[in-house]
Structure formats: structure tokens, C-alpha cells
Short mmCIF file of C-alpha atoms and ligand atoms in Angstrom, two decimals:
data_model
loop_
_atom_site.label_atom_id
_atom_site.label_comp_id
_atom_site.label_asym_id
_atom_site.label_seq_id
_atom_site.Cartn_x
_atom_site.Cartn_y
_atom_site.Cartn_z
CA UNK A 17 114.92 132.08 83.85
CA UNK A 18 115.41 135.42 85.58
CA UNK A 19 112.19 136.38 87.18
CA UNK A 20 110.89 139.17 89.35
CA UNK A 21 110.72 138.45 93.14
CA UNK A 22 109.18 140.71 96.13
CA UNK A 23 110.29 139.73 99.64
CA UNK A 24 108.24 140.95 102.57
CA UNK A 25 110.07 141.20 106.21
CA UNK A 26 113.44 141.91 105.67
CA UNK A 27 114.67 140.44 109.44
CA UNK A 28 117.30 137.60 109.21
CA UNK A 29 114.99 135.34 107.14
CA UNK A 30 113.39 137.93 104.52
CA UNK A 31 116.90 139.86 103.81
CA UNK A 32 118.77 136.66 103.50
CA UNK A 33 116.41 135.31 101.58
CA UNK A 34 116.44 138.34 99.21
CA UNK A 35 120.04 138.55 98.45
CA UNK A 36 119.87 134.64 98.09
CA UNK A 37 117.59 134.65 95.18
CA UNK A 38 119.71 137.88 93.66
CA UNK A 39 122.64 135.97 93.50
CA UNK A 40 120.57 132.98 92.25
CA UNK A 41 120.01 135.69 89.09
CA UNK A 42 116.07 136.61 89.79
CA UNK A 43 115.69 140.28 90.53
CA UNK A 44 114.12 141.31 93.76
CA UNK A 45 112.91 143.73 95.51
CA UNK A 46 112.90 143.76 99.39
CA UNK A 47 110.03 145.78 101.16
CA UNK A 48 109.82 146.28 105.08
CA UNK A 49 107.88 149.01 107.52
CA UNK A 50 110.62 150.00 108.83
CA UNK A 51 112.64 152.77 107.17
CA UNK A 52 115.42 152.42 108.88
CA UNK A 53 116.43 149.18 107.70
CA UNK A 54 115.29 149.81 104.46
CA UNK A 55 117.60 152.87 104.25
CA UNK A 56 120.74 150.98 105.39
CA UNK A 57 119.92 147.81 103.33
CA UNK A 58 119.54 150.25 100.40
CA UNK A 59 123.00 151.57 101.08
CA UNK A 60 124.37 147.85 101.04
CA UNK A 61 124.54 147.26 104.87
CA UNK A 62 123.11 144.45 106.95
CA UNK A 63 121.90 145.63 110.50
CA UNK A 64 122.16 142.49 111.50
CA UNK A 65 125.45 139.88 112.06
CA UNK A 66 125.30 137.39 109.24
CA UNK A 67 128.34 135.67 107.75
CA UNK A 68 128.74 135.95 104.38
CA UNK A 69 125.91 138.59 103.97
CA UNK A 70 127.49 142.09 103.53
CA UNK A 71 129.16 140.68 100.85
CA UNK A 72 126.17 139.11 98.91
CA UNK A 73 123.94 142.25 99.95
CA UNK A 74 126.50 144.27 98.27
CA UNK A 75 127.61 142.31 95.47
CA UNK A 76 123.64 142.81 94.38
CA UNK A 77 122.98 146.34 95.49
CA UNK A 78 125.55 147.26 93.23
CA UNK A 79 124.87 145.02 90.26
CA UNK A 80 121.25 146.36 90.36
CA UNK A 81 119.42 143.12 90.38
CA UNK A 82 118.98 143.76 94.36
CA UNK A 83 116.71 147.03 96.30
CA UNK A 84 114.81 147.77 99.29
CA UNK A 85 112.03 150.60 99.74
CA UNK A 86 109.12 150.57 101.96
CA UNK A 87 106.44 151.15 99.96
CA UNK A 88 104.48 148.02 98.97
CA UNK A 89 102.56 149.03 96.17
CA UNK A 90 105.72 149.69 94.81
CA UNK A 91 106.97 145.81 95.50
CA UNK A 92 103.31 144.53 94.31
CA UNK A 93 103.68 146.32 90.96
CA UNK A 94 107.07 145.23 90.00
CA UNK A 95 107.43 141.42 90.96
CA UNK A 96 105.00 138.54 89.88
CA UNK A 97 106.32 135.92 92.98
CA UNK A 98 106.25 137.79 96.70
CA UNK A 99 107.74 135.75 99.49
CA UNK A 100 106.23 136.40 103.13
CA UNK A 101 109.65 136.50 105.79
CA UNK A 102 107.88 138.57 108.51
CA UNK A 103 107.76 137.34 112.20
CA UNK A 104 105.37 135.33 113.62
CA UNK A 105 106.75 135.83 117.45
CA UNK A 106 105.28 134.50 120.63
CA UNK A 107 102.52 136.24 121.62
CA UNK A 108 103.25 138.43 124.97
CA UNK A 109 101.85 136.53 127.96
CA UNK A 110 100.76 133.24 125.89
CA UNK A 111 101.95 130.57 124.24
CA UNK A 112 100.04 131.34 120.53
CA UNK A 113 102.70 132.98 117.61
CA UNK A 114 101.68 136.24 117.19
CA UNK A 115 100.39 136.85 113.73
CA UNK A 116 99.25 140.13 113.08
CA UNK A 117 103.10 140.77 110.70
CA UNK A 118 101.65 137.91 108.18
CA UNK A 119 98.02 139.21 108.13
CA UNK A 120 98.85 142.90 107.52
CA UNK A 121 101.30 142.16 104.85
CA UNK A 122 98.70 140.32 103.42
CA UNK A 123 95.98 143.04 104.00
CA UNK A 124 98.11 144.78 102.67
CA UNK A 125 99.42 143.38 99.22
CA UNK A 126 96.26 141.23 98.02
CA UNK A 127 94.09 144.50 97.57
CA UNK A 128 96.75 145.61 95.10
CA UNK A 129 96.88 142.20 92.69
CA UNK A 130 95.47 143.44 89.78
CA UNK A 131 97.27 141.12 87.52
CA UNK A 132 97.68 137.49 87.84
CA UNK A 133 100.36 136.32 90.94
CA UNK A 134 101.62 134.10 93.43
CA UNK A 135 102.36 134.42 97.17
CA UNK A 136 104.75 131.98 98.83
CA UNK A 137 104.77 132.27 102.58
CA UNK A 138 108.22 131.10 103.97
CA UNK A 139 107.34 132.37 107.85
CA UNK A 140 106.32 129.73 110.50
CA UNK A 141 102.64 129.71 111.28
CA UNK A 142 100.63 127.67 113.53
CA UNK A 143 98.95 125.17 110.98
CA UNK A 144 95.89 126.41 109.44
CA UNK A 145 96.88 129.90 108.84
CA UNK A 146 98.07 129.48 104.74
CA UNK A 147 94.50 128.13 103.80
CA UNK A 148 92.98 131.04 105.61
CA UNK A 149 94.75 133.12 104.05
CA UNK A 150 94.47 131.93 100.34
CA UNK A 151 90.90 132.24 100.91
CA UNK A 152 91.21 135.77 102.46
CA UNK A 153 93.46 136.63 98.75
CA UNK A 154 91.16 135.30 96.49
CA UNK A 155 88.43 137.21 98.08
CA UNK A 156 90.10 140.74 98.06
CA UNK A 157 92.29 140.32 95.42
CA UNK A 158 90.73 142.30 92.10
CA UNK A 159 92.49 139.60 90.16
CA UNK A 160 90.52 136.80 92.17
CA UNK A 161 91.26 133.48 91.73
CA UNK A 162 94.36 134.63 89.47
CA UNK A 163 96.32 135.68 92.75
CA UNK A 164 97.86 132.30 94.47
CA UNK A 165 99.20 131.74 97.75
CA UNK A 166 101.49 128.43 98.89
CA UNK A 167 104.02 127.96 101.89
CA UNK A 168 107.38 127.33 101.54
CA UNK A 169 108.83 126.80 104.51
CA UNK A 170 112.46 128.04 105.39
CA UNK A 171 114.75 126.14 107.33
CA UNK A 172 118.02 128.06 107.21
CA UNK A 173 120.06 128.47 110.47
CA UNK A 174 121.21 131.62 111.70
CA UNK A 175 125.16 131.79 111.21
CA UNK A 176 124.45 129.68 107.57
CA UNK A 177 121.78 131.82 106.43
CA UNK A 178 123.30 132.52 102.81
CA UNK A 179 124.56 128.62 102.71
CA UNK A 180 121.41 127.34 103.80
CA UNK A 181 119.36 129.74 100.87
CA UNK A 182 121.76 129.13 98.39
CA UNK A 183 121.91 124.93 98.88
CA UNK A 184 119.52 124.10 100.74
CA UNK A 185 119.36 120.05 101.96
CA UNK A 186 115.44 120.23 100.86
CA UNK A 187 112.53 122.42 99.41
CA UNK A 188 108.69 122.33 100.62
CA UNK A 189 106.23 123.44 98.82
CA UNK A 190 102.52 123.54 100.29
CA UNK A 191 99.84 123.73 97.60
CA UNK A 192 96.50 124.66 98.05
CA UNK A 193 94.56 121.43 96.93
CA UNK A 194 91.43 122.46 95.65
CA UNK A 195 93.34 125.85 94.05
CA UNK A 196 96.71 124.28 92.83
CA UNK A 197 96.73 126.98 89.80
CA UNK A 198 100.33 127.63 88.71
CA UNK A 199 102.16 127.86 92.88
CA UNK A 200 104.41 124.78 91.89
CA UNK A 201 105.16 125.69 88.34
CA UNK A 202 105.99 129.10 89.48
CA UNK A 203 108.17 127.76 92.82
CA UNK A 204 110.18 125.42 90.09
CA UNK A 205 111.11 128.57 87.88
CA UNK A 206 112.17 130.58 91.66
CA UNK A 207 114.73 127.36 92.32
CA UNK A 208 115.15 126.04 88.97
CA UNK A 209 118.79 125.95 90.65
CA UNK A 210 118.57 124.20 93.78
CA UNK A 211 116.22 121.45 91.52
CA UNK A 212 118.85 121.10 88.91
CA UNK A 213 121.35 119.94 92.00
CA UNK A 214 118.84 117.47 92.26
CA UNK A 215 117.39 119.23 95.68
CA UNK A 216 114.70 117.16 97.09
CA UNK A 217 111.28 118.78 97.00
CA UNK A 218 108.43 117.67 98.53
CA UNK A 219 104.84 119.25 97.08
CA UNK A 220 102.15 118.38 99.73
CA UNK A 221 98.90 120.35 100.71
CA UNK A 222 99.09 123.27 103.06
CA UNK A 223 98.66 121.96 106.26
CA UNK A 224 101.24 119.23 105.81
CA UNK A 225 104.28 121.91 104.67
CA UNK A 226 102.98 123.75 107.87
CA UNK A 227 103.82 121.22 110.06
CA UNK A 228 106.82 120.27 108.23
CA UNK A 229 108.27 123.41 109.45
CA UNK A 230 107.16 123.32 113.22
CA UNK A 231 107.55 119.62 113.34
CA UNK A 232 111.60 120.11 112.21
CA UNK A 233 112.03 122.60 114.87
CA UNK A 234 109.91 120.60 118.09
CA UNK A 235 112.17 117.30 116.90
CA UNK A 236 115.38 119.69 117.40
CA UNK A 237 114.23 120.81 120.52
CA UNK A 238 113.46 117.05 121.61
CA UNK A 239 116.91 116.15 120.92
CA UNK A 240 118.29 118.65 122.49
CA UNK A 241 116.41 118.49 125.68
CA UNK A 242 116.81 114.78 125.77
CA UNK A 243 120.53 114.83 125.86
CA UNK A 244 119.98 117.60 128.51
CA UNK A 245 117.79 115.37 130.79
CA UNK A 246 120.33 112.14 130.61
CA UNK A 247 122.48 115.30 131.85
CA UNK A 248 121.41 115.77 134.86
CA UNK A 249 121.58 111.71 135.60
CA UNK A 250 125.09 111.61 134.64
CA UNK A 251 125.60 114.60 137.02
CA UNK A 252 123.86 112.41 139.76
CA UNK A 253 126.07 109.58 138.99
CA UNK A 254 130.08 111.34 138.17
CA UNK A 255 128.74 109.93 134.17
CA UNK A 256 129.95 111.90 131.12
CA UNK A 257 127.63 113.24 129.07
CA UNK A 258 129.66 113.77 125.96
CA UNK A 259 131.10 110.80 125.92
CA UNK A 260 127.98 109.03 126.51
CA UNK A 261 126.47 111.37 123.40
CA UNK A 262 129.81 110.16 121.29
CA UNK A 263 128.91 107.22 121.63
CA UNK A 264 125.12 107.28 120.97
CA UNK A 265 125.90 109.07 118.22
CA UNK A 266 127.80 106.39 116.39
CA UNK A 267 124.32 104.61 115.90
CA UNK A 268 123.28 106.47 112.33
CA UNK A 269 119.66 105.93 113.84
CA UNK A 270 120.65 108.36 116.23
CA UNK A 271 123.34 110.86 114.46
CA UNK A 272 125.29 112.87 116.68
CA UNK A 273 124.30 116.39 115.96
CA UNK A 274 122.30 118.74 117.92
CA UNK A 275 123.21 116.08 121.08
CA UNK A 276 125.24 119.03 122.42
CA UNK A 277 124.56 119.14 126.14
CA UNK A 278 124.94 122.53 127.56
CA UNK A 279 122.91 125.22 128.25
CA UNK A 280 119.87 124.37 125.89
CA UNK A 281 118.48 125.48 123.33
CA UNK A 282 117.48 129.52 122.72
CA UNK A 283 117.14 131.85 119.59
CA UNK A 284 114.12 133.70 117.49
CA UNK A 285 112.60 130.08 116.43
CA UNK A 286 112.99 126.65 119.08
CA UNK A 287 111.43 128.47 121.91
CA UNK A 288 108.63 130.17 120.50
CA UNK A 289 107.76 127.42 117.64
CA UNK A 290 107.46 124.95 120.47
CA UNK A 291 104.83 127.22 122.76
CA UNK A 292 103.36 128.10 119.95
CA UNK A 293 102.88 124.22 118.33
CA UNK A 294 101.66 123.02 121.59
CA UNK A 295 99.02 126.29 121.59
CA UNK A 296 98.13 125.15 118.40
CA UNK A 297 97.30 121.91 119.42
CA UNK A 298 95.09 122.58 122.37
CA UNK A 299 93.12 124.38 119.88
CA UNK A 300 92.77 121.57 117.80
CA UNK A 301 91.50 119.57 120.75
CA UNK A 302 94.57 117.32 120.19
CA UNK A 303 96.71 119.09 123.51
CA UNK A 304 97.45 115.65 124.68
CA UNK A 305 100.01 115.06 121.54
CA UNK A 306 101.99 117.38 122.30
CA UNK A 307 102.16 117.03 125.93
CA UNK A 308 105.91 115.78 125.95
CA UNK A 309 106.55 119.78 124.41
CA UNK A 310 106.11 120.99 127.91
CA UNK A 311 108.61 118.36 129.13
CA UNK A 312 111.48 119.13 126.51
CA UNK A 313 110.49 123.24 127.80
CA UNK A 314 111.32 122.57 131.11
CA UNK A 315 114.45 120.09 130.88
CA UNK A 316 115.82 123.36 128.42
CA UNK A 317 114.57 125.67 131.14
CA UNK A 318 116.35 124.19 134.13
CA UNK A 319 119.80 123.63 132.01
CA UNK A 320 119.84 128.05 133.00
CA UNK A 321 118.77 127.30 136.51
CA UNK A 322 121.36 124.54 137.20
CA UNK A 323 124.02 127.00 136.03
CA UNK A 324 123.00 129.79 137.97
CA UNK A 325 122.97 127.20 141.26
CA UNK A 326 126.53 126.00 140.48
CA UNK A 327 128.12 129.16 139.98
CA UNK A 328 126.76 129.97 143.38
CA UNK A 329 127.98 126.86 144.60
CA UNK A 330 131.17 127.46 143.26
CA UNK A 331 131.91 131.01 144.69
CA UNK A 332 130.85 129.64 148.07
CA UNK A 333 127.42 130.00 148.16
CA UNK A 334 126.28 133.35 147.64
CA UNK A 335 126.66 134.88 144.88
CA UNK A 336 126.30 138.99 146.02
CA UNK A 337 129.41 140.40 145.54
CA UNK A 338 131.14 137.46 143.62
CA UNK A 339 133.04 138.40 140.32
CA UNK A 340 131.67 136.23 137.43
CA UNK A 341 132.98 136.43 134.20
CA UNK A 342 130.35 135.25 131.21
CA UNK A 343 131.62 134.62 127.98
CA UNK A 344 129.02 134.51 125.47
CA UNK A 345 125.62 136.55 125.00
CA UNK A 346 123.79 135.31 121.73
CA UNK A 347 121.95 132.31 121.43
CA UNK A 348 124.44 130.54 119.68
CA UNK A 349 127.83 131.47 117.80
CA UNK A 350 128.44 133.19 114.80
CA UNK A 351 125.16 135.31 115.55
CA UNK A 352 124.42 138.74 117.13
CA UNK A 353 120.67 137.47 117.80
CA UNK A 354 120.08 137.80 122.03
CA UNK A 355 116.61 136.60 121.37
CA UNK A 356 115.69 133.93 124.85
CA UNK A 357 119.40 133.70 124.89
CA UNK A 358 120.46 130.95 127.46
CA UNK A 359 123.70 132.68 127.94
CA UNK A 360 121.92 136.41 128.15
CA UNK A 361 119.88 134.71 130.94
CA UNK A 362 122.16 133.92 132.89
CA UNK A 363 124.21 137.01 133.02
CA UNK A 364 120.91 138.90 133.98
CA UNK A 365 120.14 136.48 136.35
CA UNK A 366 123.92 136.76 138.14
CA UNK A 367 123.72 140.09 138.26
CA UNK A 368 119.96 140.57 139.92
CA UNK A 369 121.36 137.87 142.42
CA UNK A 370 124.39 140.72 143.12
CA UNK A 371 127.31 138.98 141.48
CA UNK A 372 129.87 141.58 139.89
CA UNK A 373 128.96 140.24 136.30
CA UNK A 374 131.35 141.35 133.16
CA UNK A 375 130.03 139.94 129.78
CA UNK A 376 131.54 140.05 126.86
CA UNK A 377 130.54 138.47 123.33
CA UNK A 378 132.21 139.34 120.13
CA UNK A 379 129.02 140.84 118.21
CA UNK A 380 126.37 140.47 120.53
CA UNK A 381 127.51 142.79 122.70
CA UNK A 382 124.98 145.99 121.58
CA UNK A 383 121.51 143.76 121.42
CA UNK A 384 122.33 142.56 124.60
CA UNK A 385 122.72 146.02 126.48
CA UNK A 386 119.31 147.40 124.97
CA UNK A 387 118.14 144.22 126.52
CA UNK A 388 119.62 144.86 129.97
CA UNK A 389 121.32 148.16 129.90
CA UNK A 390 122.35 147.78 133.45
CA UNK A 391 124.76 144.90 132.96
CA UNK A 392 128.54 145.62 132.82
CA UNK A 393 130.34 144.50 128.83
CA UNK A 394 133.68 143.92 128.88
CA UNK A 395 135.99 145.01 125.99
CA UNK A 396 137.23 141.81 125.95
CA UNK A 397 137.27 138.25 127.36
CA UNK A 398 140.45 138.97 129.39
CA UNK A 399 138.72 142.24 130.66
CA UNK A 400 135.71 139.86 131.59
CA UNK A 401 138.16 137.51 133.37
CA UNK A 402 140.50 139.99 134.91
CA UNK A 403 139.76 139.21 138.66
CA UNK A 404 137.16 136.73 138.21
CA UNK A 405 136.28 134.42 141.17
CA UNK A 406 134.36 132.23 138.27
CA UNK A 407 134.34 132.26 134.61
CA UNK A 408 131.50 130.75 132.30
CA UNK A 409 131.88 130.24 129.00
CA UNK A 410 128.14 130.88 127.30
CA UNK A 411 128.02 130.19 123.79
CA UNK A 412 130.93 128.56 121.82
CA UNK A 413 132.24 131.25 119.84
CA UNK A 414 135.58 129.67 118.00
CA UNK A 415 137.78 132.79 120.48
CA UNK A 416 136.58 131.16 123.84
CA UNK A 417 137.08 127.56 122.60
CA UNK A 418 140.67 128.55 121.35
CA UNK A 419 141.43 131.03 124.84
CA UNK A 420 144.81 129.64 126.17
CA UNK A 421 144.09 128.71 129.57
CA UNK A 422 147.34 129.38 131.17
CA UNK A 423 146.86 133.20 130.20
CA UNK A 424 143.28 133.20 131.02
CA UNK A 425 144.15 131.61 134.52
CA UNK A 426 147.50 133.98 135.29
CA UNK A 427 144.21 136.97 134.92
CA UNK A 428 141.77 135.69 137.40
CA UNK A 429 141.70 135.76 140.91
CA UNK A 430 140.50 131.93 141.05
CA UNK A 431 141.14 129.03 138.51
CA UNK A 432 137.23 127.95 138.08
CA UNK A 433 135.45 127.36 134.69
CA UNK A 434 131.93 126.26 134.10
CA UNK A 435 131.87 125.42 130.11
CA UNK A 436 127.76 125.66 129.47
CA UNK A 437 128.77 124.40 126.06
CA UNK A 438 130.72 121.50 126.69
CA UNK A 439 133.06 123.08 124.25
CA UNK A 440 136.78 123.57 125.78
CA UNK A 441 139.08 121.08 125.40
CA UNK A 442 138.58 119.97 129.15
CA UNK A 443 141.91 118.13 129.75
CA UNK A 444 144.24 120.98 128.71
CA UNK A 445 142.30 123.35 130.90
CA UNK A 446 142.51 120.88 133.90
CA UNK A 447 146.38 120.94 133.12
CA UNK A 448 147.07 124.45 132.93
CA UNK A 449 145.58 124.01 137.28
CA UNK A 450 141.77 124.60 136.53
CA UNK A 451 138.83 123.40 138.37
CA UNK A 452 136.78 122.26 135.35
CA UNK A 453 133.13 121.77 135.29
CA UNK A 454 131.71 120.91 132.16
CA UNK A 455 127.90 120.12 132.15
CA UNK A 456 126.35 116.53 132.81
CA UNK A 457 130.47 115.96 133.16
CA UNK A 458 133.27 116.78 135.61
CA UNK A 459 131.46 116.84 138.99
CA UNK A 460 129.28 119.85 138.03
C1 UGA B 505 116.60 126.73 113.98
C2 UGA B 505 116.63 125.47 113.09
O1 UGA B 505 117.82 124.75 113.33
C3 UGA B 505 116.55 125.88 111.61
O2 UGA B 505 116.50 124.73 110.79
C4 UGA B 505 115.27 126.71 111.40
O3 UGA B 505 115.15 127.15 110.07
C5 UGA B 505 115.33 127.92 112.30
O4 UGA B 505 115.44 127.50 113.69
C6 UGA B 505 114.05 128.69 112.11
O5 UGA B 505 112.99 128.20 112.49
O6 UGA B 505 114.09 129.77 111.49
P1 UGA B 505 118.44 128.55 114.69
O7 UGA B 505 117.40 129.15 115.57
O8 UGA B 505 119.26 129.45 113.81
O9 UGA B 505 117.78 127.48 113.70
O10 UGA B 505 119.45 127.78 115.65
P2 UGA B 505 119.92 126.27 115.89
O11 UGA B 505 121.21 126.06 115.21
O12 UGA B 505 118.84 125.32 115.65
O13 UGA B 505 120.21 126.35 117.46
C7 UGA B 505 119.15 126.60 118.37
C8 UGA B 505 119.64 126.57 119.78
O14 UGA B 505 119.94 125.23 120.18
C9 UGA B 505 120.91 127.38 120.08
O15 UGA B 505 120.72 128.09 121.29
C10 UGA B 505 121.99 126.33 120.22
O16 UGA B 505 123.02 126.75 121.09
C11 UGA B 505 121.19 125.18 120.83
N1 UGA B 505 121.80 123.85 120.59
C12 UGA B 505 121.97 123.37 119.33
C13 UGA B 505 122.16 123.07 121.68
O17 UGA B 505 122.00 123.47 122.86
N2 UGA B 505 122.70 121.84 121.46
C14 UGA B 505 122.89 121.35 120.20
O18 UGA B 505 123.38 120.21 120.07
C15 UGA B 505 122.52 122.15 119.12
#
């Protein structure tokens, strides 16, 4: 059943999440403040790097079933469902999530309900935050107790936004106990699709689908941190880390994904949800819990110091003056998002130190320079390594895994590789005369 959607925030959640439920046949309309991106969205453009997006965005501009403006009242009076997808960023100078995106878009759109709706939040809020605000709607809604809010959480992962909205592994639905009214009748019609597939969905109250969310996220980080920490053993004691995380991995108690040891963990979500969970919880009076948050922080932290200490190492101690090539400046491949970018942090941190730093990343490239405008972008990753004393490869973007070393090492002026991703095939890089150093592996 086609129905009408609004989506608020149109960032990499909200505008995926728009042209997801387009091509899922609803017809939507996606609202943000800023008319900017409203204006290219409109025009069928992403402002953002998203595989797979242009071409949905497109596909549903044209057909019709998919548009953008900025004015809410608008949104409010043509859609019965309206999805939240604003950010809830960390707060500058604490650890809280910022909320004042969620609680003007709801300021905003509740005093316009005049007919009977439903409001699913899909951004990630410290728990608490959907039952204030269902209060806060049925008080200045005109329709009352007719206008409905849930949370659906969103787990979709930049670089597989549009796979993750189109099949995603599970759905959550938080209900409002003492209001259920029609939220999960409504959120069945919205992915009538997804539940025909036989898509898992759990229905639990508010606070529970809350914590799903940040929960998901602060296990991620866990796992990722604790493959970081038996890092730094096996670097005390010549031990390989990926083997070691091969073989772990076997156990399907365990599972071998996200026990990538490297430079830890960065992005829009894992760093902020995990400050802003254990904020949460001292709040709660329940700090303690979460204590082992501030652990998995630091372990991630240190991956960007130990990095920054080898390369010195490496180029004989100081690094003023040394060339360094970085490949890699978003948080992760197959994304243009710089947001607490491990590999971003480094490079800034090389080049305040006084190393002759050239980054290059294959989309990241203009998000990082409005971030630090003073640090030199290569064209390309043979400009980066032309010359270089050191090259480290950042995030594991399928070009720098496939580089051949033998050309890379006939450009630069010494044979030494750090690979912060564990992700070159270490062996034919050794062959071709490098000094490999891979990390928690290879004498790094
Ligand atoms: C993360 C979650 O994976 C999504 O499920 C969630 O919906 C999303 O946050 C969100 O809250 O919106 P994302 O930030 O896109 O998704 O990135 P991840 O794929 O989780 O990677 C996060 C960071 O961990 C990256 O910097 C990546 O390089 C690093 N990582 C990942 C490792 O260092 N090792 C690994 O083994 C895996």
C-alpha cells in the first residue's frame, strides 16, 4: 500500500532513508533547513558520497514519487507518517548528544498536526528522549492524542546506506506503552516489504528500542577496541594480530567481523554514541555500567597516537621535515564522511609535528580541506608517494589495497609502509623490498 511519507534531516541517514522508501513505492517528501541541499537534492544530486544513491535519488526525482523543499508545513500537510533523521551530535565540550535538531523539528511539526498522524524517530537519542517527546506532541498537537510518536531506530552503515534501507537484517519499533494507538500498524504498512521477506521485527517500549540502537553501536566499538588492545600485546611480544583475529574468529561465538585491528574506530556515530551513552548513564546514576566505555575510548584513542610515534620512529625520530605520504582521509572506505576520522587525525597531527604531509583520498579529499585547509592533497596516491620517506595507508579504499608495490616503491625515496588497516597483502609488499609494518603485526 503506497502511503505518504515526510522525512526530516536529509544528512546521510534522512536522504537515504527517503529515496529508500521511494523506491519501496510510498511517496515522500524530504524537508531540511538548509536550502542548499534541498535545492541540489531537488535537482537529483546527492551532496554527499553514497554508493548507489545518485541513482536511486534520481530514478525517484524523476518518477515523481520523490521531492525535497524546506518548508515544513508543507511536509506536515502532505504525508500522514514523518520520520525524524536529524543529528543528534556530541555536544561541544561534553560528552551529552546534542539535541536541540530533534526538539526543533518537533517544535516545529507537532503544532501543525491538525489531523490524525504518526511520528517515527529513526535518530539516536540518549534513552529517555522519545517518551518526552510523545508527551511534548500530544500536548501541542491540535489533534492531541491523535498525533503518535515511536522510534525506529536505523542501523544502516555508511557505504551500504541504500542496501541497508532497502534489506535491512532487522526492524525496531519502540511503542509508547501506555499510548500504543496505531505506531505499529502504521510502521507495518511503511515496510510491508522488508516484513514480507520475513525481516525480523522486534516491537518493545521506548526506552528498550533506544538502547537497542546505542547498545549496537557501544558493542561495535567494544569489539573493535578489544582487538585493538590484544594489539598492542602482540606488538610487545613479535604476535600477529590478524592471524590471532583469524583464528578467534572461527569460533561463531565470536564471528570475525569488525575484529579489524588498525587504526580504530571513527565516523558521525561510534564516537559520539559512546560519550554520549556513558553521559547518559551518569545521569541515570548508573555511571558505573558503563565504565568499561571509557576504556574501549582510550584503547581507540591511542591506536592514532601509536601511529603518529612509529612514523616518527620510522623516519628517524623526528618527524619536522620528513615526507609522509597518507593514503586515506574518511573514516572508513567507500565514504566521503571526515567526521573524527582516524586517518584525518593523523595527517593533521604529522603535519603540526612539521612532517611534509601529502594526503590523498579518492572522495574525501574536499571535507577534509575545509577541515584543515592548511594540509597539502595530492592528485593522486603516486603524487602522495612521489618522494616519500614513509607512506601510510589510512583507510582501505579497494585503490590502496590493489597499489602495485613495485611501482609505488620505484616513486619513493624510501621503501617504508605502515598499513593502519591491516589491509595490504603484506607478503607481496615485503617482496617487492619493503619494510612492512602492519599494526599489532610485523615489528610495528
Ligand atoms: C555504524 C554502525 O556500524 C551502523 O550499524 C550504525 O547504523 C551507524 O554507525 C549509525 O549509528 O548510524 P558507520 O559509522 O557507517 O556505522 O561505520 P562502521 O562500518 O561501523 O565503521 C565505524 C568505524 O570502525 C570505521 O572508522 C571503521 O574503519 C572502524 N572499524 C570497523 C575498525 O576499525 N575495525 C573493524 O573491524 C570494523
Amino acid at each position: 500500500m503506497t502511503m505518504r511519507l515526510s522525512v526530516f534531516g536529509t544528512g546521510y541517514l534522512g536522504a537515504t532513508h527517503a529515496a529508500g522508501m521511494a523506491e519501496l513505492g510510498h511517496e515522500v517528501i524530504g524537508v531540511d533547513i538548509d536550502p542548499a541541499k534541498i535545492e541540489r537534492l531537488a535537482r537529483g544530486e546527492v551532496p554527499f558520497f553514497e554508493p548507489g544513491l545518485p541513482e536511486l535519488l534520481r530514478k525517484h526525482v524523476e518518477s515523481g514519487r520523490l521531492r525535497f523543499t524546506t518548508d515544513a508545513a508543507e511536509a506536515v500537510d502532505f504525508a500522514d507518517v514523518h520520520f525524524i533523521g536529524v543529528g543528534t551530535p556530541q555536544k561541544k565540550g561534553e560528552y551529552a548528544a546534542d539535541m536541540r535538531f530533534v526538539d526543533s523539528v518537533i517544535e516545529t511539526i507537532a503544532p501543525l498536526l491538525t489531523r490524525p498522524a504518526v511520528i517515527l524517530g529513526k535518530s539516536t537519542v540518549p534513552v529517555g528522549t522519545a517518551a518526552r517527546l510523545a508527551a511534548r506532541v500530544r500536548e501541542i498537537a491540535p489533534v492531541g492524542e491523535d498525533a503518535q510518536l515511536g522510534w525506529n531506530p536505523e542501523f544502516l552503515r555508511e557505504g551500504f546506506a541504500v542496501e541497508d534501507t532497502l534489506r535491512p537484517d532487522r526492524l525496531v519499533l519502540g511503542v509508547d506503552t501506555e499510548h500504543p494507538g496505531r505506531i505499529e500498524e502504521v510502521a507495518r504498512q511503511v515496510y510491508a516489504d522488508a516484513l514480507a521477506r520475513e525481516t525480523p521485527m522486534v516491537v518493545t517500549d521506548l526506552a528498550t528500542a533506544e538502547l537497542v540502537k546505542v547498545s549496537a553501536n557501544a558493542f561495535l566499538a567494544t569489539k573493535i577496541s578489544f582487538i585493538n588492545a590484544v594489539a598492542e600485546i602482540c606488538e610487545a611480544t613479535g604476535a600477529d594480530v590478524v592471524d590471532l583475529a583469524d583464528a578467534i574468529g572461527y569460533d561463531a561465538r565470536i564471528g570475525r567481523k569488525f575484529l579489524g585491528a588498525g587504526l580504530g574506530f571513527g565516523g558521525g556515530c561510534l564516537p559520539k554514541d559512546i560519550r554520549a551513552f556513558m553521559a547518559r548513564a551518569d545521569e541515570l546514576g548508573t555511571g558505573h555500567a558503563l565504565r568499561f566505555l571509557r576504556e574501549v575510548d582510550d584503547v581507540n584513542l591511542r591506536r592514532r597516537d601509536h601511529v603518529v610515534d612509529l612514523a616518527a620512529r620510522e623516519v628517524g625520530g623526528s618527524l619536522n621535515g620528513a615526507r609522509i605520504a597518507v593514503l586515506g582521509a574518511a573514516f572508513k572506505p567507500n565514504s566521503d564522511d571526515v567526521r573524527d576520522s582516524p586517518a584525518l587525525d593523523i595527517s593533521g597531527r604529522l603535519h603540526l609535528a612539521g612532517a611534509d604531509v601529502r594526503v590523498f583520498d579518492p572522495e574525501a579529499m574536499p571535507n577534509a580541506a575545509a577541515i584543515w585547509p592548511t594540509l597539502p592533497f595530492a592528485r593522486n596516491a603516486e603524487e602522495a608517494c612521489a618522494e616519500a620517506d614513509l607512506v601510510i595507508v589510512a583507510t582501505e579504499w579497494k585503490e590502496f589495497r590493489e597499489l602495485d608495490p613495485a611501482v609505488v616503491g620505484a616513486a619513493v625515496s624510501q621503501r617504508t609502509v605502515i598499513d593502519g588497516r591491516n589491509c595490504l597483502p603484506a607478503q607481496a609488499w615485503i617482496d617487492a623490498g619493503w619494510r612492512y609494518l602492519g599494526l599489532g603485526r610485523y615489528a610495528s
